[in-house]
GROMACS .gro file of C-alpha atoms in nm:
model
  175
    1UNK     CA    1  22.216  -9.719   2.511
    2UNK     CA    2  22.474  -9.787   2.198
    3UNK     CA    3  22.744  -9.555   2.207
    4UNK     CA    4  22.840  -9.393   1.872
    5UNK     CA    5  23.059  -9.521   1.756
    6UNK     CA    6  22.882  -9.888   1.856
    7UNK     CA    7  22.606  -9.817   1.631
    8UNK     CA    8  22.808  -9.739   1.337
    9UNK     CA    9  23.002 -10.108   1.387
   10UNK     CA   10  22.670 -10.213   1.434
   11UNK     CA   11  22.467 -10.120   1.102
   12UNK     CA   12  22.782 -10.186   0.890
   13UNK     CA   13  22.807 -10.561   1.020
   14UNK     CA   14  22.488 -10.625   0.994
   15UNK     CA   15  22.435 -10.456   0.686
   16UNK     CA   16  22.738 -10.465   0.449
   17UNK     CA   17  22.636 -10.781   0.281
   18UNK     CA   18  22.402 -10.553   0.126
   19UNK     CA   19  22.516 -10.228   0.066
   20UNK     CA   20  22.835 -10.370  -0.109
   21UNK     CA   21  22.676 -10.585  -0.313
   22UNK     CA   22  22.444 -10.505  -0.628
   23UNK     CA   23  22.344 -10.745  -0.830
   24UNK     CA   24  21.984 -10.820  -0.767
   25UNK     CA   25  22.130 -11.183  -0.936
   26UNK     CA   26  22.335 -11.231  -0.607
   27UNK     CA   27  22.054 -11.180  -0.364
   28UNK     CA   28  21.854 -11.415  -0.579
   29UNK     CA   29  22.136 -11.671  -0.548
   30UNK     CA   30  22.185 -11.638  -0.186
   31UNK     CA   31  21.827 -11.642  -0.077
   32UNK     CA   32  21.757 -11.915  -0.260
   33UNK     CA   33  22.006 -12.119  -0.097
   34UNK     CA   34  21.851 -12.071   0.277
   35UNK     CA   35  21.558 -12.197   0.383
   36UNK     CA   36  21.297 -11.973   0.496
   37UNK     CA   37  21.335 -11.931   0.906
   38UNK     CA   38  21.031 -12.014   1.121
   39UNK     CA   39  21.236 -11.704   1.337
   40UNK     CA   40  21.073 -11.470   1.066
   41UNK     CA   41  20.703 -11.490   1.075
   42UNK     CA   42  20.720 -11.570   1.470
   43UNK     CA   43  20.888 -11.243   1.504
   44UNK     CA   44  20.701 -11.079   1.267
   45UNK     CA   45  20.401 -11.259   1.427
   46UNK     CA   46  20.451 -11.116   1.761
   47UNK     CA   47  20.512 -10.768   1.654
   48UNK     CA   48  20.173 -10.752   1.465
   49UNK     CA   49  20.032 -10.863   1.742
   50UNK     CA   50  20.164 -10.768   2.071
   51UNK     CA   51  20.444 -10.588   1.979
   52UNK     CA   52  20.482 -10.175   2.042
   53UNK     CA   53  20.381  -9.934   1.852
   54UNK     CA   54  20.728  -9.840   1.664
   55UNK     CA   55  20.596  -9.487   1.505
   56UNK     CA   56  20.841  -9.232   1.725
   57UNK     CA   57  21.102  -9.433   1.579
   58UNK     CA   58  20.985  -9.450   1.232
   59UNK     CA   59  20.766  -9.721   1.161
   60UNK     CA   60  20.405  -9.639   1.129
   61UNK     CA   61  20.229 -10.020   1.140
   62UNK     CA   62  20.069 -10.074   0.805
   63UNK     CA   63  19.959 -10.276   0.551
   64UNK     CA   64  19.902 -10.194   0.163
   65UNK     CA   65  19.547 -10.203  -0.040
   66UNK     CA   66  19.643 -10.469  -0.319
   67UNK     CA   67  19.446 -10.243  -0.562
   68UNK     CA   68  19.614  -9.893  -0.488
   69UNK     CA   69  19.993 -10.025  -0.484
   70UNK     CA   70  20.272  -9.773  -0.549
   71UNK     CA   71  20.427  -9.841  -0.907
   72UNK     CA   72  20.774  -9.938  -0.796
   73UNK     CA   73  20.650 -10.199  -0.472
   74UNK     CA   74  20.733 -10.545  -0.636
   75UNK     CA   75  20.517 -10.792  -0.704
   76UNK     CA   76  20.491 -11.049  -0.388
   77UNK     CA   77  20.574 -10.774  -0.118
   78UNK     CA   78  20.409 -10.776   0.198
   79UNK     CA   79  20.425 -10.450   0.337
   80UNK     CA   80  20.458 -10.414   0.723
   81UNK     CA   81  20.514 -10.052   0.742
   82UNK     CA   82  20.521  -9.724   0.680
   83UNK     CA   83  20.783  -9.428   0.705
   84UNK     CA   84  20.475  -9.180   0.685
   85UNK     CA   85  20.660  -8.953   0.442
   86UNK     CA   86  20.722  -8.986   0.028
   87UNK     CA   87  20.559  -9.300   0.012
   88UNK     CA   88  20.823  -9.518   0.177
   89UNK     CA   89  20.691  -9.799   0.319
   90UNK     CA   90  20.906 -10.140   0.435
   91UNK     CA   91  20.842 -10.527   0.357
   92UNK     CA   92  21.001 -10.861   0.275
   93UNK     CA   93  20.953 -11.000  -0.080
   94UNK     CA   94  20.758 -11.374  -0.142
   95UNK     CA   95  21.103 -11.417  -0.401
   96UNK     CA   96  21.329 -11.292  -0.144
   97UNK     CA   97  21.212 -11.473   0.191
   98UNK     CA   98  21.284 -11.350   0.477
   99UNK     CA   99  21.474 -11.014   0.366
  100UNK     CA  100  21.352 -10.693   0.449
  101UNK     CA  101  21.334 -10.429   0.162
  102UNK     CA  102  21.284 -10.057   0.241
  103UNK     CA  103  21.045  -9.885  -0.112
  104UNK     CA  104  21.113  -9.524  -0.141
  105UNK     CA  105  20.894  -9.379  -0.462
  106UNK     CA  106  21.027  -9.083  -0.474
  107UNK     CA  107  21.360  -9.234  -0.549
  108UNK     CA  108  21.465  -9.180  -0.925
  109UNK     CA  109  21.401  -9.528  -1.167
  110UNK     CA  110  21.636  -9.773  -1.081
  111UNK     CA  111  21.665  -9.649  -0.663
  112UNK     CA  112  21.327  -9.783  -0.529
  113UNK     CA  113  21.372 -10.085  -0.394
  114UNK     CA  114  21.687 -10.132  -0.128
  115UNK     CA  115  21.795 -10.461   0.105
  116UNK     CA  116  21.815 -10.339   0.454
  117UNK     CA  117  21.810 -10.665   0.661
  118UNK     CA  118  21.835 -11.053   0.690
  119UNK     CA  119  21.529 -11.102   0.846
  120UNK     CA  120  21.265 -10.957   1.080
  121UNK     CA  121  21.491 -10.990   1.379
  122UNK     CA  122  21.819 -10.816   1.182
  123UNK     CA  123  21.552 -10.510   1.106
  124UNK     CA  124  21.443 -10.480   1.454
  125UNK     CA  125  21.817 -10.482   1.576
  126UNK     CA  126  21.887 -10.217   1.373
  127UNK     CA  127  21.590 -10.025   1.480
  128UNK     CA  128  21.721 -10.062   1.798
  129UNK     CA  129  22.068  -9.973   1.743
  130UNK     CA  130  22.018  -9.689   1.509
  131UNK     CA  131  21.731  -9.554   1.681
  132UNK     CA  132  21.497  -9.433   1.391
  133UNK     CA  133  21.386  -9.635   1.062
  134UNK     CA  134  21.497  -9.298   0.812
  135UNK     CA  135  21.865  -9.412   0.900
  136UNK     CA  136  21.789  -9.772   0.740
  137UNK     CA  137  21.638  -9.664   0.420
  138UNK     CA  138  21.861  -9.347   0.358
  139UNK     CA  139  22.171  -9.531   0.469
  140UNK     CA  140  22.275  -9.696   0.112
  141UNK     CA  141  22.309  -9.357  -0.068
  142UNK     CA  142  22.603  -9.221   0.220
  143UNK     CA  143  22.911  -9.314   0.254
  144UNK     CA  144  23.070  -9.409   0.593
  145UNK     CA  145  23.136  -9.019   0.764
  146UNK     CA  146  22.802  -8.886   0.672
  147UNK     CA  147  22.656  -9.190   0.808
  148UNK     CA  148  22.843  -9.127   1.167
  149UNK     CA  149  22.684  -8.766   1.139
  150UNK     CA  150  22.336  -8.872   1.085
  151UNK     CA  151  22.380  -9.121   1.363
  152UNK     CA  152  22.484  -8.805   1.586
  153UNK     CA  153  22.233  -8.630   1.514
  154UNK     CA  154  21.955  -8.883   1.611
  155UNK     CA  155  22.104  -9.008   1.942
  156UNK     CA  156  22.157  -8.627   2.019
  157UNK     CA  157  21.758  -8.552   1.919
  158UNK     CA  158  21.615  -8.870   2.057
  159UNK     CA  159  21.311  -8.808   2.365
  160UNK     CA  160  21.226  -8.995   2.605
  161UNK     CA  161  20.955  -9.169   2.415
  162UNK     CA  162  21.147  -9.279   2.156
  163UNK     CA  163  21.411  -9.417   2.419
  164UNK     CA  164  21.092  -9.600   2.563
  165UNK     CA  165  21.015  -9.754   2.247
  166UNK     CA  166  21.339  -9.911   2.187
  167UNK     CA  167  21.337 -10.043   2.552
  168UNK     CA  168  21.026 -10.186   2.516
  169UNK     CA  169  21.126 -10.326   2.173
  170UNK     CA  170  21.449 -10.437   2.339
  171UNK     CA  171  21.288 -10.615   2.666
  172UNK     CA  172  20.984 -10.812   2.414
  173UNK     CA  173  21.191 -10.948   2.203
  174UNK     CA  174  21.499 -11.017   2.393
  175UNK     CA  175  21.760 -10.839   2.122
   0.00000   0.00000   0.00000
């Protein structure tokens, strides 16, 4: 498994397109520019379908009723899951394409919706690397040390079925 410090390296190279930039304007830009990846919804595809159940890690599998949405989940989301706490559930966005947005409600106005991947495959590497889902969604709101610290303290909690998960998650889709 990822040492430490790996998983740090990890999340930020993966993930520092996002957290440093802001403008909703520049995502807009940038995903319009790419075509949308068969990669996605093959990945995504096989996870609905065959894929393990990813709930020990964070990730409760889950749709959303289109007449009982939360107020702050955009219009086009598809939601794929759930953290099974304040509401905070994960999905890409029809405007967005393939990125993956993490909703937390309980957020204050202007906090509810965050990037947190590329793509399917991006998410699922950093499940994998981080080793729980609450370190993707919590991750934009701490800087760089307290991030370390939170990694710490999940590799130094994580069971055995959690450590199952990810090696199942690792071995199906070959990340």
């Amino acid at each position: 498994f990822f040492a430490n410090e790996k998983r740090i390296s990890a999340f930020f190279r993966i993930s520092t397109l996002f957290l440093d930039k802001t403008s909703a304007m520049w995502y807009l830009i940038v995903c319009n520019d790419q075509r949308i990846p068969r990669q996605f919804m093959s990945e995504y595809t096989r996870w609905r379908q065959y894929g393990p159940d990813l709930s020990p890690i964070g990730i409760i599998r889950g749709g959303i009723d289109p007449d009982n949405r939360y107020f702050c989940t955009p219009v086009g989301a598809t939601v794929f899951g759930w953290a099974g706490v304040d509401g905070i559930h994960y999905c890409k966005i029809r405007r967005f394409r393939e990125m993956i947005f993490a909703i937390s409600p309980a957020n204050a106005p202007g906090e509810y919706v965050h990037p947190v991947a590329r793509n399917f495959r991006d998410f699922l590497c950093l499940l994998i690397t981080l080793g729980d889902a609450n370190l993707i969604e919590q991750a934009w709101m701490w800087d760089r040390a307290r991030f370390a610290e939170e990694c710490q303290s999940v590799a130094a909690e994580q069971d055995a079925v959690q450590q199952d998960v990810i090696r199942r998650l690792t071995e199906k889709f070959s990340l």
